[in-house]
PDB file of C-alpha atoms in Angstrom:
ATOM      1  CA  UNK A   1     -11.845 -21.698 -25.364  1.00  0.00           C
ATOM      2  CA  UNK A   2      -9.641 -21.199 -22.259  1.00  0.00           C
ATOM      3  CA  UNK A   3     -11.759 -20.527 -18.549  1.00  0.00           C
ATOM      4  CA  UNK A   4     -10.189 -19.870 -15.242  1.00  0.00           C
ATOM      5  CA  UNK A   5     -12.550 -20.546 -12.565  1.00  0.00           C
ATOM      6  CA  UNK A   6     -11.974 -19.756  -8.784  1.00  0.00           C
ATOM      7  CA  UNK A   7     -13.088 -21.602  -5.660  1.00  0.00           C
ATOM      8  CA  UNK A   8     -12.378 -21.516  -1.524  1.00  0.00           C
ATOM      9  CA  UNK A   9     -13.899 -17.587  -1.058  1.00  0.00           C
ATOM     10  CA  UNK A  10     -15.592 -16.762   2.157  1.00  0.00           C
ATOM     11  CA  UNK A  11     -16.091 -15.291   5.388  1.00  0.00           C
ATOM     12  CA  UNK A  12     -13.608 -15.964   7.665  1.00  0.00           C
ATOM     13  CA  UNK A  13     -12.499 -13.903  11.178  1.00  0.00           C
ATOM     14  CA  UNK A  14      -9.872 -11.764  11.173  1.00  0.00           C
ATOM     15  CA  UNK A  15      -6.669 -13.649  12.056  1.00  0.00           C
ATOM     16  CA  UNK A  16      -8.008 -16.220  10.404  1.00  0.00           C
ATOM     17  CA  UNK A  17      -7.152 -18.541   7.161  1.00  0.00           C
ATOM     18  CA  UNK A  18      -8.534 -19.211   3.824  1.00  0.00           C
ATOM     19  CA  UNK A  19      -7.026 -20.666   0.685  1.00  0.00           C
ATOM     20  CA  UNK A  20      -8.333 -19.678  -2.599  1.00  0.00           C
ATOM     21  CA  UNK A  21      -7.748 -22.030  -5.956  1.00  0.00           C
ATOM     22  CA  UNK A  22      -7.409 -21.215  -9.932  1.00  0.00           C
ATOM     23  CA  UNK A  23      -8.083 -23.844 -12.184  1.00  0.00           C
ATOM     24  CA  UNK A  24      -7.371 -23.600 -16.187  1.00  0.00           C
ATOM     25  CA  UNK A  25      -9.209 -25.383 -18.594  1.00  0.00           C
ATOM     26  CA  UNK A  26      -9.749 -25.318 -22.540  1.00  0.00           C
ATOM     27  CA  UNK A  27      -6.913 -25.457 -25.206  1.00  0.00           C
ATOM     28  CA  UNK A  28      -3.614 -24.619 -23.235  1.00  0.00           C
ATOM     29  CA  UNK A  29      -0.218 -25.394 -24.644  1.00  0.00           C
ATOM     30  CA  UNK A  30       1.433 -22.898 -22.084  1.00  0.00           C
ATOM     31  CA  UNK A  31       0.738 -21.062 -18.952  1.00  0.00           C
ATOM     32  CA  UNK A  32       3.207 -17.643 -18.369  1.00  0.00           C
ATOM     33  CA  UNK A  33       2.843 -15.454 -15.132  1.00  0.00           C
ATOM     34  CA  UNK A  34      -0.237 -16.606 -13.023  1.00  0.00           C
ATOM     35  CA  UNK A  35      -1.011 -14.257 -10.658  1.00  0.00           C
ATOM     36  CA  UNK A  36      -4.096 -13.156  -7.931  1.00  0.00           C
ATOM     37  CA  UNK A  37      -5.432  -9.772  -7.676  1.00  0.00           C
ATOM     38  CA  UNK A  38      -8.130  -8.291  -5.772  1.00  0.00           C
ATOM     39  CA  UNK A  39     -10.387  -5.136  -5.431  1.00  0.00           C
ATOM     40  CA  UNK A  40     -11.777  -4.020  -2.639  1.00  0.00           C
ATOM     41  CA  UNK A  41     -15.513  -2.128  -2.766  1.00  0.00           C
ATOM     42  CA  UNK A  42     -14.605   1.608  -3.941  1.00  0.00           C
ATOM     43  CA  UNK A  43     -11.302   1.040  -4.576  1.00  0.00           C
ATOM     44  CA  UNK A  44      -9.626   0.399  -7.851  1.00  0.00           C
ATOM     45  CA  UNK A  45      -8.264  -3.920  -8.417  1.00  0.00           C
ATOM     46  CA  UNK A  46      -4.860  -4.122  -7.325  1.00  0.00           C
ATOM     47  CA  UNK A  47      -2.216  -7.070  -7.648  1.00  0.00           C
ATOM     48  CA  UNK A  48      -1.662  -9.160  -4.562  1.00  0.00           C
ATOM     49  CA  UNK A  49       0.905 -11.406  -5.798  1.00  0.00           C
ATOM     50  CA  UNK A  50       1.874 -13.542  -8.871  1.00  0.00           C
ATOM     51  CA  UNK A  51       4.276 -16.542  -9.692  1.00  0.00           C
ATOM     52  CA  UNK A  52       6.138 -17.191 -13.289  1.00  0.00           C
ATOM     53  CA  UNK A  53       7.185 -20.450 -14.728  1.00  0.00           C
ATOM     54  CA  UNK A  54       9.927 -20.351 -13.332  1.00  0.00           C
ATOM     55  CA  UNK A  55       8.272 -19.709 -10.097  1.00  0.00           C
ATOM     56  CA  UNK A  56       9.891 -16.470  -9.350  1.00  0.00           C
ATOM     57  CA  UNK A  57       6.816 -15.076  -6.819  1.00  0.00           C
ATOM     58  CA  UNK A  58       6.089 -10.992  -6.199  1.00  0.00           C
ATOM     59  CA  UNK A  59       3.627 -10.243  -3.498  1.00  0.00           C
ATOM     60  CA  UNK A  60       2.141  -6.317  -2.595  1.00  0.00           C
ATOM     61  CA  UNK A  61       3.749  -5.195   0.786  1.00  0.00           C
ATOM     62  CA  UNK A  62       0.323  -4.908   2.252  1.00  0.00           C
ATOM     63  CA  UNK A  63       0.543  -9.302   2.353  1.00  0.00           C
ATOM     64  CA  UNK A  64       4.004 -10.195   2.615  1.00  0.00           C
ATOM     65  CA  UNK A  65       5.064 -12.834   5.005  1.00  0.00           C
ATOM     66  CA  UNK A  66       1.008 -13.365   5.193  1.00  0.00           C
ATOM     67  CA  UNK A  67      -0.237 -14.398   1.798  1.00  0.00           C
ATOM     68  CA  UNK A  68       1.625 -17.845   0.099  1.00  0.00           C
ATOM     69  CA  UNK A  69       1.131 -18.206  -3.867  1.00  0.00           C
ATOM     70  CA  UNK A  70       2.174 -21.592  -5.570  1.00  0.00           C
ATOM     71  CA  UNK A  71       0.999 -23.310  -9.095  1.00  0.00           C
ATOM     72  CA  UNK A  72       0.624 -26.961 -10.307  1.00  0.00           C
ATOM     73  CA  UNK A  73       1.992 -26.562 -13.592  1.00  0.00           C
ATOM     74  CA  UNK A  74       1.287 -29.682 -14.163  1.00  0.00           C
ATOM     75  CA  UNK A  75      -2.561 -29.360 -13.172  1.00  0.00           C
ATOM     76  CA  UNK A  76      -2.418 -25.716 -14.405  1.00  0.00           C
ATOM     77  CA  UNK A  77      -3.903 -24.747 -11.288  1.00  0.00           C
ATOM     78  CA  UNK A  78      -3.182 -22.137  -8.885  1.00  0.00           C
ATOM     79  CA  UNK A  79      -3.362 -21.320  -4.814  1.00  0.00           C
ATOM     80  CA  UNK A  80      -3.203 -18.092  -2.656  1.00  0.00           C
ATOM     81  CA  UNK A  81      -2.572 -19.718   1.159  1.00  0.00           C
ATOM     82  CA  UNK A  82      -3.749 -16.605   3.328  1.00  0.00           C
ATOM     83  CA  UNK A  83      -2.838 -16.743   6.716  1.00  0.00           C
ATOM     84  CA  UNK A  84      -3.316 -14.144   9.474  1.00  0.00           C
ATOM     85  CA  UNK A  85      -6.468 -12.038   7.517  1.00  0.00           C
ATOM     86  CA  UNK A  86      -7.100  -8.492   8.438  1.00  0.00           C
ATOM     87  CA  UNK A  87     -10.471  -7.017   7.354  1.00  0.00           C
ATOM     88  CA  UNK A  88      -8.468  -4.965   4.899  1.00  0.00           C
ATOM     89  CA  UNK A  89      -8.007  -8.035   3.090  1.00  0.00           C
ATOM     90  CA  UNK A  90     -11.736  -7.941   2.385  1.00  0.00           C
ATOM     91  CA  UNK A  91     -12.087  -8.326  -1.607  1.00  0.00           C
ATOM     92  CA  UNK A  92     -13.262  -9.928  -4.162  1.00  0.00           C
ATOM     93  CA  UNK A  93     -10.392 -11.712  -5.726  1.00  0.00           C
ATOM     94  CA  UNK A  94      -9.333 -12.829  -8.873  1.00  0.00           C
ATOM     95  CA  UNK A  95      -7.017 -15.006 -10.881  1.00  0.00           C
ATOM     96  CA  UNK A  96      -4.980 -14.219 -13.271  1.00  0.00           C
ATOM     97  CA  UNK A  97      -2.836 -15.917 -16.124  1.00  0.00           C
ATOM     98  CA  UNK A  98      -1.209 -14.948 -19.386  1.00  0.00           C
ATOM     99  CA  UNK A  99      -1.863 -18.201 -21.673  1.00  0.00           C
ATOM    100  CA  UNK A 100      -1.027 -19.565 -25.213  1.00  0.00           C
ATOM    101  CA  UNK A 101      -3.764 -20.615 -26.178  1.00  0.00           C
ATOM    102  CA  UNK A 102      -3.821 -23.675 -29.043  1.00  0.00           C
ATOM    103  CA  UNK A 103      -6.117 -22.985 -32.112  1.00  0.00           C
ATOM    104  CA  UNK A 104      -7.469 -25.031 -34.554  1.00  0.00           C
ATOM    105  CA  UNK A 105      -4.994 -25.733 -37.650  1.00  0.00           C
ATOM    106  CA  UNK A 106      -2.258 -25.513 -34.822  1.00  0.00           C
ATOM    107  CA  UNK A 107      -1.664 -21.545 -34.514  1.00  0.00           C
ATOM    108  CA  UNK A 108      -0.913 -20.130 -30.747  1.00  0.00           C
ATOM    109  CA  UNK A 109      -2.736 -17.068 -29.648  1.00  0.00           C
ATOM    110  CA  UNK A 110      -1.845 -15.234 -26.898  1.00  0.00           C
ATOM    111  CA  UNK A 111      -4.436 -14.641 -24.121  1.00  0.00           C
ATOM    112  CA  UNK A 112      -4.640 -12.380 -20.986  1.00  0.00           C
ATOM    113  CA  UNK A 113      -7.388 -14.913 -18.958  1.00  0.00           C
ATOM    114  CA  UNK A 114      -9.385 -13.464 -15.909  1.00  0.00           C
ATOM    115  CA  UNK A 115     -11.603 -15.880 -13.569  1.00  0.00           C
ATOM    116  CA  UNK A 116     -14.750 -14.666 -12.531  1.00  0.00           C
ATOM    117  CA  UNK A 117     -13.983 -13.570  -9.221  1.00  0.00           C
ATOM    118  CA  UNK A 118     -14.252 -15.123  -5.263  1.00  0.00           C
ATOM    119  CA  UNK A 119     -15.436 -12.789  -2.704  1.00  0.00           C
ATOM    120  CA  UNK A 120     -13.175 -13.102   0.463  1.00  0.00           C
ATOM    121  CA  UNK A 121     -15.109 -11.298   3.628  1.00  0.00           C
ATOM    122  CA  UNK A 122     -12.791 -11.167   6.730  1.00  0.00           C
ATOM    123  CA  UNK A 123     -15.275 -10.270   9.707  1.00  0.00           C
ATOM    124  CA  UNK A 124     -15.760 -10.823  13.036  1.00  0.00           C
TER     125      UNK A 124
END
């Protein structure tokens, strides 16, 4: 069983900083695109940015030249660095990764993996 799990949420004041963390556990032999996206009360999830293997990063236009992704292939963990926050940022966010998943007798299976969410509040 694969589980992404999310940590660093919080309140924090607007201009502010927060970093937010994605760890992968379980039966991985490969991680694809990671990626964080968030969704904002009333309003529908949207991607914020992502980050292949390769390391090839997007981010939205709403949090460029803000918002930093990088991954630990190595650790398969992933961080959002989120610098200068506007209360628009205000979300609950969530990681992302497309996984190959090892199962027993050896077979791959493909997996689209979702953590369980951490709520970002940017508030004065």
């Amino acid at each position: 069983q694969v589980q992404l799990v999310e940590s660093g949420g919080g309140l924090v004041q607007p201009g502010g900083s927060l970093q937010l963390s994605c760890a992968a556990s379980g039966s991985i032999f490969a991680i694809n695109t990671m990626a964080w996206y968030r969704q904002a009360p009333g309003k529908q999830r949207e991607l914020v940015a992502s980050i292949t293997r390769s390391r090839r990063t997007y981010y939205a236009d709403s949090v460029k030249g803000r918002f930093t992704i990088s991954r630990d292939s190595f650790k398969n963990t992933m961080s959002l660095q989120m610098n200068t926050l506007k209360p628009e940022d205000t979300a609950v966010y969530y990681c992302n990764a497309g996984i190959l998943a090892r199962l027993e007798g050896g077979a791959l299976d493909g997996l689209d993996a979702w953590g369980q969410g951490a709520l970002v509040t940017v508030s004065s």
